[in-house]
GROMACS .gro file of C-alpha atoms in nm:
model
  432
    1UNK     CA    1   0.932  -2.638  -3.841
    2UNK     CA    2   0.620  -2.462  -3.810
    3UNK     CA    3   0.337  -2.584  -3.544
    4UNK     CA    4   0.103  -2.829  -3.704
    5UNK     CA    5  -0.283  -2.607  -3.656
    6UNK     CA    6  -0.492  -2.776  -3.384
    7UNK     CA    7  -0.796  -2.961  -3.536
    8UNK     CA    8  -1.002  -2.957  -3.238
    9UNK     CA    9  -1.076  -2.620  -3.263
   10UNK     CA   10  -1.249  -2.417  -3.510
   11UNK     CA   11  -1.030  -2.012  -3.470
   12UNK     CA   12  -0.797  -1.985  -3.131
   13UNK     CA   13  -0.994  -1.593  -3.172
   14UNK     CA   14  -1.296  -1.709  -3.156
   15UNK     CA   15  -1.269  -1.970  -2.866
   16UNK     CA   16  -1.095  -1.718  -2.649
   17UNK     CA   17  -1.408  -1.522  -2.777
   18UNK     CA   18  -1.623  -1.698  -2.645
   19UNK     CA   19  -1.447  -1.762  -2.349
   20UNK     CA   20  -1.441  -1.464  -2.212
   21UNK     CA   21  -1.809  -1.411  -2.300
   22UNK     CA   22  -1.900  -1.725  -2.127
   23UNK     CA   23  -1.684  -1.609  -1.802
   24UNK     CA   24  -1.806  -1.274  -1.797
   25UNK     CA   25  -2.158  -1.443  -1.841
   26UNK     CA   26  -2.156  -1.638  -1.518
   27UNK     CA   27  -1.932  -1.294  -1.329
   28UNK     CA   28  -1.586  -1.469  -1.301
   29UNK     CA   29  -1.283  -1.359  -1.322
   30UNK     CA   30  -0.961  -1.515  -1.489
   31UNK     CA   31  -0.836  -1.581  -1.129
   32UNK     CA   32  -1.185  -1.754  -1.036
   33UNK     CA   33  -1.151  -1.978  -1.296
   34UNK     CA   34  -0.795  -2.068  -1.298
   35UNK     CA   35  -0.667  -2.401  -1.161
   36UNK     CA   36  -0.382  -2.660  -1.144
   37UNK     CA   37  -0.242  -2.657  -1.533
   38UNK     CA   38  -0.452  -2.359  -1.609
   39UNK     CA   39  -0.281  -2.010  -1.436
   40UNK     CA   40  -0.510  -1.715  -1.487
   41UNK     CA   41  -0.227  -1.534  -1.716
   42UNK     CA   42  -0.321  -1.884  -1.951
   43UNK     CA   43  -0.687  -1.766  -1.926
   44UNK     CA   44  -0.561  -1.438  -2.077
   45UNK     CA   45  -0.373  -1.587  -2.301
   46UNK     CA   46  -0.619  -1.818  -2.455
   47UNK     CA   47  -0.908  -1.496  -2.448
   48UNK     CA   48  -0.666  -1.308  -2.643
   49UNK     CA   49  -0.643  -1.578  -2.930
   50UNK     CA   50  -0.249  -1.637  -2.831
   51UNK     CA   51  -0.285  -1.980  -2.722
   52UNK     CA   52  -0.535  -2.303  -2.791
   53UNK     CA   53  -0.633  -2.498  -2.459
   54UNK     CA   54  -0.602  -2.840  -2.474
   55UNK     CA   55  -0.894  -3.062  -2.499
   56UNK     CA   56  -0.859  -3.131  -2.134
   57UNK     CA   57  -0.842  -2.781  -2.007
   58UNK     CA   58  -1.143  -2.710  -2.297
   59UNK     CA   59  -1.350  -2.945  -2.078
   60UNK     CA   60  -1.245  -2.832  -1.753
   61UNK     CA   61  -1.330  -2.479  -1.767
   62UNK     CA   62  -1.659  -2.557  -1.968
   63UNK     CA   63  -1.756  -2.767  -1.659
   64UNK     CA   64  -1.672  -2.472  -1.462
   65UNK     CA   65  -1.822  -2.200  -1.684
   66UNK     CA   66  -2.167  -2.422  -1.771
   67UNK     CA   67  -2.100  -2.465  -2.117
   68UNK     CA   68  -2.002  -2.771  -2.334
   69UNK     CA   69  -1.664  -2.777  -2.465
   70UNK     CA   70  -1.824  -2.829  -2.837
   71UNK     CA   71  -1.928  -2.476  -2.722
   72UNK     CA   72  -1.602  -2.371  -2.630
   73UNK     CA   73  -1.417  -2.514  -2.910
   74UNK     CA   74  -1.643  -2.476  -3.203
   75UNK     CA   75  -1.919  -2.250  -3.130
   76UNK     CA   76  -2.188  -2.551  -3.120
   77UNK     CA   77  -2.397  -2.583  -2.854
   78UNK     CA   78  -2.357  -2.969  -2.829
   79UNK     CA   79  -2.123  -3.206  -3.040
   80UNK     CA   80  -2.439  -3.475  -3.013
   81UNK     CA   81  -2.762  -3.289  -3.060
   82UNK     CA   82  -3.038  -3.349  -2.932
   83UNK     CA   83  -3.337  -3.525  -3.137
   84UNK     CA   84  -3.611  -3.275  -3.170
   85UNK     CA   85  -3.821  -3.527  -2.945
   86UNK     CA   86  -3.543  -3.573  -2.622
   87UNK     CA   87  -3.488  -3.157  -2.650
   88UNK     CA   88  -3.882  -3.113  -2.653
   89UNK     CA   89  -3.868  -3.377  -2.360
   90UNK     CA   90  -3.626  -3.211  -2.156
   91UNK     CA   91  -3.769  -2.880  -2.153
   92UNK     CA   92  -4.121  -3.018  -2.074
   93UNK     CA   93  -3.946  -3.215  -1.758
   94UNK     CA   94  -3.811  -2.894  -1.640
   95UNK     CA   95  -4.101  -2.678  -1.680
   96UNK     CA   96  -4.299  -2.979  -1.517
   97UNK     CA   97  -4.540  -3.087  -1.799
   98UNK     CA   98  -4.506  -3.427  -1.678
   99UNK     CA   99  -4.748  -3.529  -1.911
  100UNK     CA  100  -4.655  -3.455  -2.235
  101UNK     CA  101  -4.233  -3.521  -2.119
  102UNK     CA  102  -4.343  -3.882  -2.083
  103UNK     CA  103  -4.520  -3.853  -2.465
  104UNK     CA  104  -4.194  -3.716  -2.610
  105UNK     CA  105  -3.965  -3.960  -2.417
  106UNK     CA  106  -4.147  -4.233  -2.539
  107UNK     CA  107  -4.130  -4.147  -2.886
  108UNK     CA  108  -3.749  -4.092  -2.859
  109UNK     CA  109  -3.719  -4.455  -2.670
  110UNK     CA  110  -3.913  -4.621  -2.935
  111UNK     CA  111  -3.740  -4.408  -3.215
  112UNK     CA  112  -3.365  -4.449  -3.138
  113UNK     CA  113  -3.160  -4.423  -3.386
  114UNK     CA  114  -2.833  -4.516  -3.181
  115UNK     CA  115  -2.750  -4.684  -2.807
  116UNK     CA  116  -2.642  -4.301  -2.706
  117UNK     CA  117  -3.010  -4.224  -2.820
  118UNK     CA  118  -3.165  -4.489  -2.634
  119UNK     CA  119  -2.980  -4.436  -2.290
  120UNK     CA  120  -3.107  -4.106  -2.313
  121UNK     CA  121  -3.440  -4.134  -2.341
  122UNK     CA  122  -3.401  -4.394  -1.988
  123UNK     CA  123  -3.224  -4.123  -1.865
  124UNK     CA  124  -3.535  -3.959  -1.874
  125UNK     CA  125  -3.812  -4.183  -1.826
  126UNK     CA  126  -3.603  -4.296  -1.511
  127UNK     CA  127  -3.622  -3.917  -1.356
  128UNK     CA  128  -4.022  -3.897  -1.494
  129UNK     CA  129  -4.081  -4.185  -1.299
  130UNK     CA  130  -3.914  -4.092  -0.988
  131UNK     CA  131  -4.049  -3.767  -1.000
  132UNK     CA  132  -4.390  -3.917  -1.018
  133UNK     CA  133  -4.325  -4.157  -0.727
  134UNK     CA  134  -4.280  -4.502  -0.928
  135UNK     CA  135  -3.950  -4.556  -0.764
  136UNK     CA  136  -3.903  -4.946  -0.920
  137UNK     CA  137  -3.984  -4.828  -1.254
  138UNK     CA  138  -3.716  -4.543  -1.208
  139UNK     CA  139  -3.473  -4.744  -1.076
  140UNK     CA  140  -3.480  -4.996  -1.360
  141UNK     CA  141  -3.470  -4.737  -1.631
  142UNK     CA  142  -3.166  -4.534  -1.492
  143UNK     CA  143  -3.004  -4.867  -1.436
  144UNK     CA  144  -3.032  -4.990  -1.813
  145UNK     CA  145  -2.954  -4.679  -1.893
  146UNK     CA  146  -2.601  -4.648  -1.665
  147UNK     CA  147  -2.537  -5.060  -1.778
  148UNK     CA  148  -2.561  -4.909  -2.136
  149UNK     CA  149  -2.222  -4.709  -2.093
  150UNK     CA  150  -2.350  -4.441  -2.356
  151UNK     CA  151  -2.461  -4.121  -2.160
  152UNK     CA  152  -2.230  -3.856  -2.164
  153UNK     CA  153  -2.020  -3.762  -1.869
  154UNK     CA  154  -2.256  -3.524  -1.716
  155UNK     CA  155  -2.556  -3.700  -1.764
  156UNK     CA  156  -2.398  -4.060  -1.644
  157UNK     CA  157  -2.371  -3.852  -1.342
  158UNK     CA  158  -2.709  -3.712  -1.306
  159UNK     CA  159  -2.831  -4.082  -1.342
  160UNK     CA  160  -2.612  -4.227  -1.084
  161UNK     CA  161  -2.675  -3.904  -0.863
  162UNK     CA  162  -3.077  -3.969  -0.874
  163UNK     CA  163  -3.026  -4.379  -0.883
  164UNK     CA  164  -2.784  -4.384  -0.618
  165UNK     CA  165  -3.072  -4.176  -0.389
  166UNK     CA  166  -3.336  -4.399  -0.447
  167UNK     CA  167  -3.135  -4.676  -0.359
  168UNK     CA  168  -3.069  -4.470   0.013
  169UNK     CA  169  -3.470  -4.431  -0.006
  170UNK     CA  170  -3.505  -4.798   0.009
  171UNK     CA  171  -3.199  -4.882   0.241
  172UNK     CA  172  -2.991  -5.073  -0.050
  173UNK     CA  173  -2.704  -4.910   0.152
  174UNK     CA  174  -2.468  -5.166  -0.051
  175UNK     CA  175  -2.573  -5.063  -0.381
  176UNK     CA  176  -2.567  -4.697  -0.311
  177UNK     CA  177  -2.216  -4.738  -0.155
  178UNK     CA  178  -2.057  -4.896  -0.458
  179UNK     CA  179  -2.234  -4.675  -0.699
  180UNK     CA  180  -2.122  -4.338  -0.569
  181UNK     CA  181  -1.834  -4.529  -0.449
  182UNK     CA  182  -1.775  -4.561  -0.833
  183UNK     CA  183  -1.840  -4.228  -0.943
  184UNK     CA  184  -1.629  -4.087  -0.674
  185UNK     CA  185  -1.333  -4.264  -0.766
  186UNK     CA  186  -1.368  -4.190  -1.191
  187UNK     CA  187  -1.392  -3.853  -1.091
  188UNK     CA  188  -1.070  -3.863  -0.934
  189UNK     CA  189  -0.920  -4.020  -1.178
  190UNK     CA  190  -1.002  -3.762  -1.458
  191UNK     CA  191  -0.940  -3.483  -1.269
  192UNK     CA  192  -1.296  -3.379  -1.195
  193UNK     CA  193  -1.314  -3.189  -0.892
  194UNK     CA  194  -1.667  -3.065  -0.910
  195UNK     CA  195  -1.811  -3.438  -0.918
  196UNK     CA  196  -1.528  -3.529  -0.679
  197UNK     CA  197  -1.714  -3.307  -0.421
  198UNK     CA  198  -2.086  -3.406  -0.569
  199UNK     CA  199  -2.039  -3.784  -0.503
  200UNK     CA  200  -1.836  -3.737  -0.178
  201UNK     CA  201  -2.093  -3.546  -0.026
  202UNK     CA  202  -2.338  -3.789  -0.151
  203UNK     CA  203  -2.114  -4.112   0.021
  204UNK     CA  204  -2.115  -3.897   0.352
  205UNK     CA  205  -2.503  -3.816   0.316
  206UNK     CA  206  -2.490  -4.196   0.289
  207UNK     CA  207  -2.258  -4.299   0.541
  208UNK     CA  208  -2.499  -4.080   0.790
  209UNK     CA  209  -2.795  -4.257   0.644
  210UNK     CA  210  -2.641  -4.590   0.729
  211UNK     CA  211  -2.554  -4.441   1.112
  212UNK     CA  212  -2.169  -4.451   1.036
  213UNK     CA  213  -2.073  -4.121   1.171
  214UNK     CA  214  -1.668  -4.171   1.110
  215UNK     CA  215  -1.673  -4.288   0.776
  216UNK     CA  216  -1.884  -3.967   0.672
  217UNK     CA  217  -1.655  -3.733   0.915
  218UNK     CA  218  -1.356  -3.918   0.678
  219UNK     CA  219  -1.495  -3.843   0.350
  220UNK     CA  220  -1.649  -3.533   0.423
  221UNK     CA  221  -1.252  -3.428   0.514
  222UNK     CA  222  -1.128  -3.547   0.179
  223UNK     CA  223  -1.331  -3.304   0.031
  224UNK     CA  224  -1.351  -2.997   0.258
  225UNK     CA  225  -1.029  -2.842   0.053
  226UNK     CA  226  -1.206  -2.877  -0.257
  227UNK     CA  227  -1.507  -2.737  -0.163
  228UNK     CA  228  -1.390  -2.427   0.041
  229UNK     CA  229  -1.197  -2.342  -0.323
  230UNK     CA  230  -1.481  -2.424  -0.570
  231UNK     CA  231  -1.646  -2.193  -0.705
  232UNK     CA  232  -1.966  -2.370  -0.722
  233UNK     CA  233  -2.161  -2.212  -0.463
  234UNK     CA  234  -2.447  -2.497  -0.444
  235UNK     CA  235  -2.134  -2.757  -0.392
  236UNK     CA  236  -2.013  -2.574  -0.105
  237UNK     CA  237  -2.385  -2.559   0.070
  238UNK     CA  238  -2.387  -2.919  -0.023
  239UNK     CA  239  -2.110  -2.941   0.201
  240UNK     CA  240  -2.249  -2.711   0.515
  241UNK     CA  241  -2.559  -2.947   0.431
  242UNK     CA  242  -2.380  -3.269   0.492
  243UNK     CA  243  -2.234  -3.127   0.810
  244UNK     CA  244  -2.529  -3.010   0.944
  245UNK     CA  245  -2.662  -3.395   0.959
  246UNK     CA  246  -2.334  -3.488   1.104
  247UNK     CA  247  -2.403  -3.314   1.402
  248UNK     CA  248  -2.806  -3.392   1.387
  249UNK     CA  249  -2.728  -3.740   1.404
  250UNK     CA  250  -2.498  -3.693   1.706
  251UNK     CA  251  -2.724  -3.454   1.919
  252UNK     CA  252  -2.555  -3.141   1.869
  253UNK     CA  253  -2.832  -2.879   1.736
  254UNK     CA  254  -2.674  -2.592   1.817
  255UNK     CA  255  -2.410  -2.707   1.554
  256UNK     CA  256  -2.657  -2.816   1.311
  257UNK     CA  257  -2.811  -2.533   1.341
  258UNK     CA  258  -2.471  -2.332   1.223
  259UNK     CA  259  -2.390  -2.479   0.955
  260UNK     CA  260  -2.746  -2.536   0.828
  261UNK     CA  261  -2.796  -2.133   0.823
  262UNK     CA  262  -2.443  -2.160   0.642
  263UNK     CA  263  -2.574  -2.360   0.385
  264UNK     CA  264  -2.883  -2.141   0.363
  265UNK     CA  265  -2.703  -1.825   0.354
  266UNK     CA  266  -2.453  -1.960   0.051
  267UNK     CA  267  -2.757  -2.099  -0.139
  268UNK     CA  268  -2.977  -1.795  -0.130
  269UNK     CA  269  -2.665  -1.535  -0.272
  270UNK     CA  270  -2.643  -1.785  -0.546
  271UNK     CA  271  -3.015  -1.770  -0.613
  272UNK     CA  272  -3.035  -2.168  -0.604
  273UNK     CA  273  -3.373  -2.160  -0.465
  274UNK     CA  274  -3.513  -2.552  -0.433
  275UNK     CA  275  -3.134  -2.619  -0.261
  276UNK     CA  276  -3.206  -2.325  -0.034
  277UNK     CA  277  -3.589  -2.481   0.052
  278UNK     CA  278  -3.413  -2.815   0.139
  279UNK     CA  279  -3.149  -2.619   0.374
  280UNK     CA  280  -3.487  -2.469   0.527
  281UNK     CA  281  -3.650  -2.823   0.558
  282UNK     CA  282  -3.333  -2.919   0.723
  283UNK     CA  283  -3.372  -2.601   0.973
  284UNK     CA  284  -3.702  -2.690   1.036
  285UNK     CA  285  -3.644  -3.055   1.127
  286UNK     CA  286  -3.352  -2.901   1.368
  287UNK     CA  287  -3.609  -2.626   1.538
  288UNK     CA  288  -3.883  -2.887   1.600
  289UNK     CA  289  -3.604  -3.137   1.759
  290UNK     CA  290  -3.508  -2.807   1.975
  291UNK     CA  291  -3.852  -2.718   2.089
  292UNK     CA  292  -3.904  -2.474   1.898
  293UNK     CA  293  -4.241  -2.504   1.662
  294UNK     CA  294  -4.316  -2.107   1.622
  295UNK     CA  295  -3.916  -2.098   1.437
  296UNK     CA  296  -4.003  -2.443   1.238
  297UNK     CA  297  -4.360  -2.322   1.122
  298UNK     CA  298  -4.162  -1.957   1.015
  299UNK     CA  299  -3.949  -2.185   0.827
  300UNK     CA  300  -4.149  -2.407   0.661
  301UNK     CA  301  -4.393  -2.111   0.541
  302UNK     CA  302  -4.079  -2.003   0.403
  303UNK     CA  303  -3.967  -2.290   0.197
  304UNK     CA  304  -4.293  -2.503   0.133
  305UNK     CA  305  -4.396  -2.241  -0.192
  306UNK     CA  306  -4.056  -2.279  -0.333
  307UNK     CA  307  -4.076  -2.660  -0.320
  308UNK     CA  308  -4.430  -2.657  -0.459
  309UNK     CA  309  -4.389  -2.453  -0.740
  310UNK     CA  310  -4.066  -2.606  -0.855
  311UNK     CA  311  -4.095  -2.737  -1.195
  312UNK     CA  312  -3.920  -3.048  -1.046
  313UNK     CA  313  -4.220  -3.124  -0.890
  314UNK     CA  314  -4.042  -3.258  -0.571
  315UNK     CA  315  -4.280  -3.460  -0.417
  316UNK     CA  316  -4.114  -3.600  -0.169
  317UNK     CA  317  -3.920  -3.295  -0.057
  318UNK     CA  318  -4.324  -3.127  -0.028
  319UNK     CA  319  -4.417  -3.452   0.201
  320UNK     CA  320  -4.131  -3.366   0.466
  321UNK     CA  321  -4.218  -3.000   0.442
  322UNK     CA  322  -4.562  -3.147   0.548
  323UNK     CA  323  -4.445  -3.336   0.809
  324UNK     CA  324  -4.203  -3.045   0.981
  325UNK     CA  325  -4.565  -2.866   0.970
  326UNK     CA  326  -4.744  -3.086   1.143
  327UNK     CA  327  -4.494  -3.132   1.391
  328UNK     CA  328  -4.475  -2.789   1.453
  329UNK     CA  329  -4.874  -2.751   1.492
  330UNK     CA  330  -4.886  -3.084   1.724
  331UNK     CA  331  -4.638  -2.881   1.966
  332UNK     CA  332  -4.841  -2.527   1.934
  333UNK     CA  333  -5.157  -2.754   2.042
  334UNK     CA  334  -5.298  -2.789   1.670
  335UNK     CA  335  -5.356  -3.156   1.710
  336UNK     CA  336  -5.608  -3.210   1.456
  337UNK     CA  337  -5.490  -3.038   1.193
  338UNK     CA  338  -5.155  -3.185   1.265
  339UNK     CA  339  -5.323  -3.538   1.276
  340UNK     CA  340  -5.475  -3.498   0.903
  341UNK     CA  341  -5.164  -3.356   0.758
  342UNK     CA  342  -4.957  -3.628   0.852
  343UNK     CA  343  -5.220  -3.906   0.742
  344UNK     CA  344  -5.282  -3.740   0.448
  345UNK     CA  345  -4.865  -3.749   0.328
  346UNK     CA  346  -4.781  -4.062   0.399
  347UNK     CA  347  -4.903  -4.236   0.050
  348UNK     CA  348  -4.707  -4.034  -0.065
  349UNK     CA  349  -4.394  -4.157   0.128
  350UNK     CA  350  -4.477  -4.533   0.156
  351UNK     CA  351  -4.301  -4.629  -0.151
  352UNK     CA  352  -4.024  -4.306  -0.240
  353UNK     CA  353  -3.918  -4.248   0.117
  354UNK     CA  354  -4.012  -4.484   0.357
  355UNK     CA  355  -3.763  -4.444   0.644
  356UNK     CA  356  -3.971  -4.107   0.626
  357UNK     CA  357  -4.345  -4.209   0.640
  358UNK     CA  358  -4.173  -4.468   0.939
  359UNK     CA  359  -4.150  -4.076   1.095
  360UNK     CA  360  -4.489  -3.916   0.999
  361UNK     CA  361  -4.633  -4.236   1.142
  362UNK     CA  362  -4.450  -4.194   1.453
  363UNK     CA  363  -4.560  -3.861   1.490
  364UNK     CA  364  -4.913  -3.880   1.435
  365UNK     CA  365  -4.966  -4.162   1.669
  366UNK     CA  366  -4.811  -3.927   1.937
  367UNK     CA  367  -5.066  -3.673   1.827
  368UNK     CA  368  -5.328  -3.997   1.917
  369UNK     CA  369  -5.176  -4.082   2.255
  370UNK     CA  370  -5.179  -3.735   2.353
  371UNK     CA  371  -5.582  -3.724   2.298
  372UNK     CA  372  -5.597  -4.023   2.482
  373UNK     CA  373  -5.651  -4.260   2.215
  374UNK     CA  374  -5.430  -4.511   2.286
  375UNK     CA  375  -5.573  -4.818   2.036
  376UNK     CA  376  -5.487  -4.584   1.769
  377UNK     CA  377  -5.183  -4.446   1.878
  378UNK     CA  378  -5.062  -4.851   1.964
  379UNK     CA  379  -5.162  -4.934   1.570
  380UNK     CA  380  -4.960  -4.631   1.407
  381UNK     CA  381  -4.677  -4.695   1.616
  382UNK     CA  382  -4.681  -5.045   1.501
  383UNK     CA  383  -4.682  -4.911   1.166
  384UNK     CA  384  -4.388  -4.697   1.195
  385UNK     CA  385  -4.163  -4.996   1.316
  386UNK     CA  386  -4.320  -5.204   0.993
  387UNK     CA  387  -4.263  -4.909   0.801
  388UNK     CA  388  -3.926  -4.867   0.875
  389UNK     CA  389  -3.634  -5.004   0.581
  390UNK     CA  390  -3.397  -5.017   0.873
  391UNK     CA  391  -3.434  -5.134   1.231
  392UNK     CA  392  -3.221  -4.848   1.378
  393UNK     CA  393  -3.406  -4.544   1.256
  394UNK     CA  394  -3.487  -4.276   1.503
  395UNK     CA  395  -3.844  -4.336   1.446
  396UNK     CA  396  -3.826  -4.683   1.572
  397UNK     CA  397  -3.662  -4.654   1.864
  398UNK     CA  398  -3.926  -4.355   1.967
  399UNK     CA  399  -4.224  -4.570   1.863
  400UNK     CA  400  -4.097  -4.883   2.035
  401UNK     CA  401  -4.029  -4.668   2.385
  402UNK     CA  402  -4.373  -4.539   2.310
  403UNK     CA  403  -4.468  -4.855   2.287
  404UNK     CA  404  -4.338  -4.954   2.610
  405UNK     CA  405  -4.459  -4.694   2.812
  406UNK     CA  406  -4.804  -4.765   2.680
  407UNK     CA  407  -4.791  -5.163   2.785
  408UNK     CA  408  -4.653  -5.051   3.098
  409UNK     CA  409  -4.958  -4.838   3.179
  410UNK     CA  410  -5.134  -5.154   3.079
  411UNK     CA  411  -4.979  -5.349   3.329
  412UNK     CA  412  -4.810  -5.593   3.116
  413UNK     CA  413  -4.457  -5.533   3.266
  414UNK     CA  414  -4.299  -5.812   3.036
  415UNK     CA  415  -4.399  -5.690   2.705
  416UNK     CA  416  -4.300  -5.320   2.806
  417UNK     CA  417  -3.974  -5.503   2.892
  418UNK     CA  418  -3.920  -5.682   2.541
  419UNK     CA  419  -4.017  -5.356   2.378
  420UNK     CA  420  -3.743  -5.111   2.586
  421UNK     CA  421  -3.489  -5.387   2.485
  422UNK     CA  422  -3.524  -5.359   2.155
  423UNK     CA  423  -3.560  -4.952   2.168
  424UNK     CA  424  -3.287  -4.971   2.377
  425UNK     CA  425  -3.117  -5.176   2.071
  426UNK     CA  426  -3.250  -4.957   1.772
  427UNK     CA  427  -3.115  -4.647   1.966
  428UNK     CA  428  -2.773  -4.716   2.030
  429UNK     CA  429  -2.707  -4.751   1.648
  430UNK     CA  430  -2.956  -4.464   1.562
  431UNK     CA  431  -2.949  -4.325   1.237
  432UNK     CA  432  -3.120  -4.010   1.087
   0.00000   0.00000   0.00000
C-alpha cells in the first residue's frame, strides 16, 4: 500500500529547503544540530527532500535553529499571526519606544479578538511595566496572562521567566519556587532541553537567592550535561553565571572570578552583548568584594554603555552598574561622588530590586561614617535593614555590625550587644 502524504507539511523539498537555509543561517552543521531521535544522516535526509520530520522533531530543531516550525513546515513565518497592532507593539518594545509600545498594546488589549489575543497583549503590558519599574502592575498582567493558558510555548516561558524574577525581586521565594518549579518540570516532560536548562538555572539563581547553597549545587548538576552539549551559547554562560554566585555566596572569589570570565568569554564570541554586560556587573561586584576598585571601575566603564543603550531599557541592571561604581570610587577615595551616585539610584531600586537598594544604602552610609558623619551614616544603615525583603541579606548583617560598632563608640555596650546578635544571626544564613 502506498504511504498516505503527510498533511502537516506543505513539499518534503521545500522543508528540507529551508532547513538547510535556516542551519546554514545560524553556522551549524548537521552534527550541531542533531540529537536523541534526530542522527545528523536524518538531517541529511530530511534537507535532501527524502524524508518528512515529524511534528515533534519539526519543533525541536526550529527551537534550536530560531525559527517556528510553521516556518519549517510550511514556509509561514507564524501559524498565529500577529495583529498589525501586537507586531507594531513588539518591535517598538524592542527598539525601546516605550511610549508608543504601551499605545499599541493597549489597542490590541482592548481589541481582542480571541483569549490567545488577549494573553498577548498582557504578555506585553506585563514586560512594559516591568521595564518601566511598576513591578505590581507587571506582576498582575503576566499573571492573568500565564492563568489564561493561551500563550504559546515560547512566550508562556518568557512570561514565567520575567514573572518568576520579580517575584525573587520581592522575596516571594515560594511563588518563584513553584513557578519555575513548574516550568522546569513541563519542560522535561516534552522533551525540551533548552528550557530544561533556562528554568534550572533560574531555580539555582533562586535557590542562591534564598541562601540554600545545596539545593542550587543539586540542580545546577542536573543540568551541567545539558548545558556543556547545547548549542546555545547564552545557556551555557547562563550556567558559568549561576556558578559564579555559587561560589560568591560561599567566599570563594577566586572561583567566582573563573567562571564569571567564563561566562564573559562565551557571551562575547556569541555577540550576546546585554548577557555579556551582566557577566561584567557580576565581575565587578567580585573585584570590589576583592579590593580591587581600579579592576571594578575598568569593568563597569566597560559594561555600563551596553546596558544603557539597550533597547531593553534595563533599568535595574543600569542601577547596580551604578552602585559597583560608586563602590569602586568610595575605595579610590571619591567619596562624594560616590555618596551622590548611590543616593541618586536608589528610587530607582526601592520598589524593582529592593534586596539591592538594602546594598546601595549600606554602602553610602559607610561613605558617611568614613567622613565622620555618624547621625547620617546611623539613619542609612537603619534604612538598609528596613529596606531589606529578607533578614539574612549580606547588607544587613554589614549594616547591623556597623551599627554595633557605632553604639559601641557611643558607649552604650548593651545596644551594640543586641545589634552583633542579630548580625551575628543575619550572617550565618547570609544570602547574596
Amino acid at each position: 500500500m502506498p504511504r498516505r502524504p503527510s498533511t502537516h507539511v506543505d513539499d518534503p523539498v521545500a522543508v528540507g529547503e529551508r532547513l538547510r537555509k535556516a542551519r546554514e543561517a545560524a553556522s551549524l552543521t548537521q552534527r550541531q544540530i542533531a540529537f536523541d531521535g534526530c542522527t545528523a544522516a536524518y538531517v541529511s535526509r530530511i534537507e535532501a527532500g527524502a524524508r518528512v520530520p515529524s511534528l515533534q522533531i519539526l519543533h525541536q530543531l526550529a527551537k534550536q535553529l530560531g525559527v517556528t516550525p510553521e516556518y519549517l513546515a510550511t514556509g509561514r513565518p507564524d501559524g498565529d499571526e500577529l495583529s498589525a497592532e501586537l507586531l507594531e507593539a513588539e518591535v517598538a518594545l524592542q527598539l525601546g519606544d516605550e511610549n508608543r509600545a504601551a499605545e499599541l498594546y493597549e489597542t490590541a488589549r482592548e481589541e481582542a479578538d480571541s483569549r490567545a489575543a488577549l494573553a498577548r497583549a498582557q504578555l506585553g503590558l506585563g514586560q512594559l511595566a516591568l521595564h518601566r519599574g511598576d513591578i505590581p502592575e507587571g506582576i498582575a498582567l503576566l499573571e492573568e496572562a500565564l492563568a489564561s493558558g493561551e500563550l504559546a510555548p515560547g512566550d508562556a516561558s518568557t512570561a514565567a521567566n520575567a514573572l518568576g524574577r520579580s517575584y525573587v525581586g520581592l522575596a516571594r521565594f515560594d511563588e518563584a519556587f513553584a513557578l519555575f518549579e513548574r516550568f522546569l518540570d513541563q519542560a522535561r516532560a516534552r522533551g525540551d532541553r533548552f528550557d530544561e536548562v533556562r528554568f534550572a538555572l533560574l531555580l539555582a539563581n533562586t535557590y542562591i537567592d534564598h541562601g540554600d547553597y545545596a539545593r542550587a549545587h543539586a540542580t545546577l548538576g542536573e543540568v551541567l550535561h545539558l548545558a556543556r552539549e547545547t548549542i546555545d551559547p547564552k545557556l551555557r554562560a547562563s550556567l558559568y553565571w549561576s556558578q559564579s554566585r555559587v561560589h560568591v555566596s560561599q567566599g570563594e572569589p577566586d572561583r567566582a572570578a573563573e567562571y564569571a570570565r567564563l561566562a564573559l568569554a562565551t557571551l562575547r564570541a556569541s555577540e550576546q552583548t546585554l548577557e555579556a554586560a551582566r557577566a561584567l556587573l557580576l565581575l565587578a561586584f567580585i573585584e570590589n568584594d576583592r579590593g580591587n576598585p581600579e579592576a571594578a571601575l575598568e569593568l563597569v566603564d566597560e559594561g555600563e554603555p551596553i546596558v544603557v543603550a539597550s533597547a531593553a531599557r534595563e533599568t535595574t541592571d543600569a542601577a547596580l552598574f551604578t552602585i559597583e561604581r560608586a563602590r569602586a570610587l568610595s575605595a579610590l577615595g571619591e567619596g562624594d561622588e560616590a555618596a551622590e551616585l548611590l543616593l541618586g539610584v536608589v528610587p530607582s531600586l526601592n520598589a524593582a530590586a529592593p534586596r539591592d537598594a538594602a546594598r546601595a544604602y549600606c554602602a553610602v552610609a559607610d561613605i558617611f561614617r568614613k567622613e565622620g558623619d555618624v547621625a547620617r551614616a546611623l539613619e542609612l544603615y537603619e534604612l538598609a535593614v528596613e529596606q531589606s525583603p529578607v533578614p539574612s541579606s549580606r547588607a544587613v548583617a554589614a549594616a547591623l555590625t556597623a551599627m554595633a560598632e557605632i553604639y559601641e563608640e557611643r558607649g552604650d555596650a548593651q545596644k551594640a550587644l543586641e545589634l552583633l546578635k542579630q548580625a551575628l544571626a543575619a550572617r550565618s544564613s547570609t544570602t547574596v
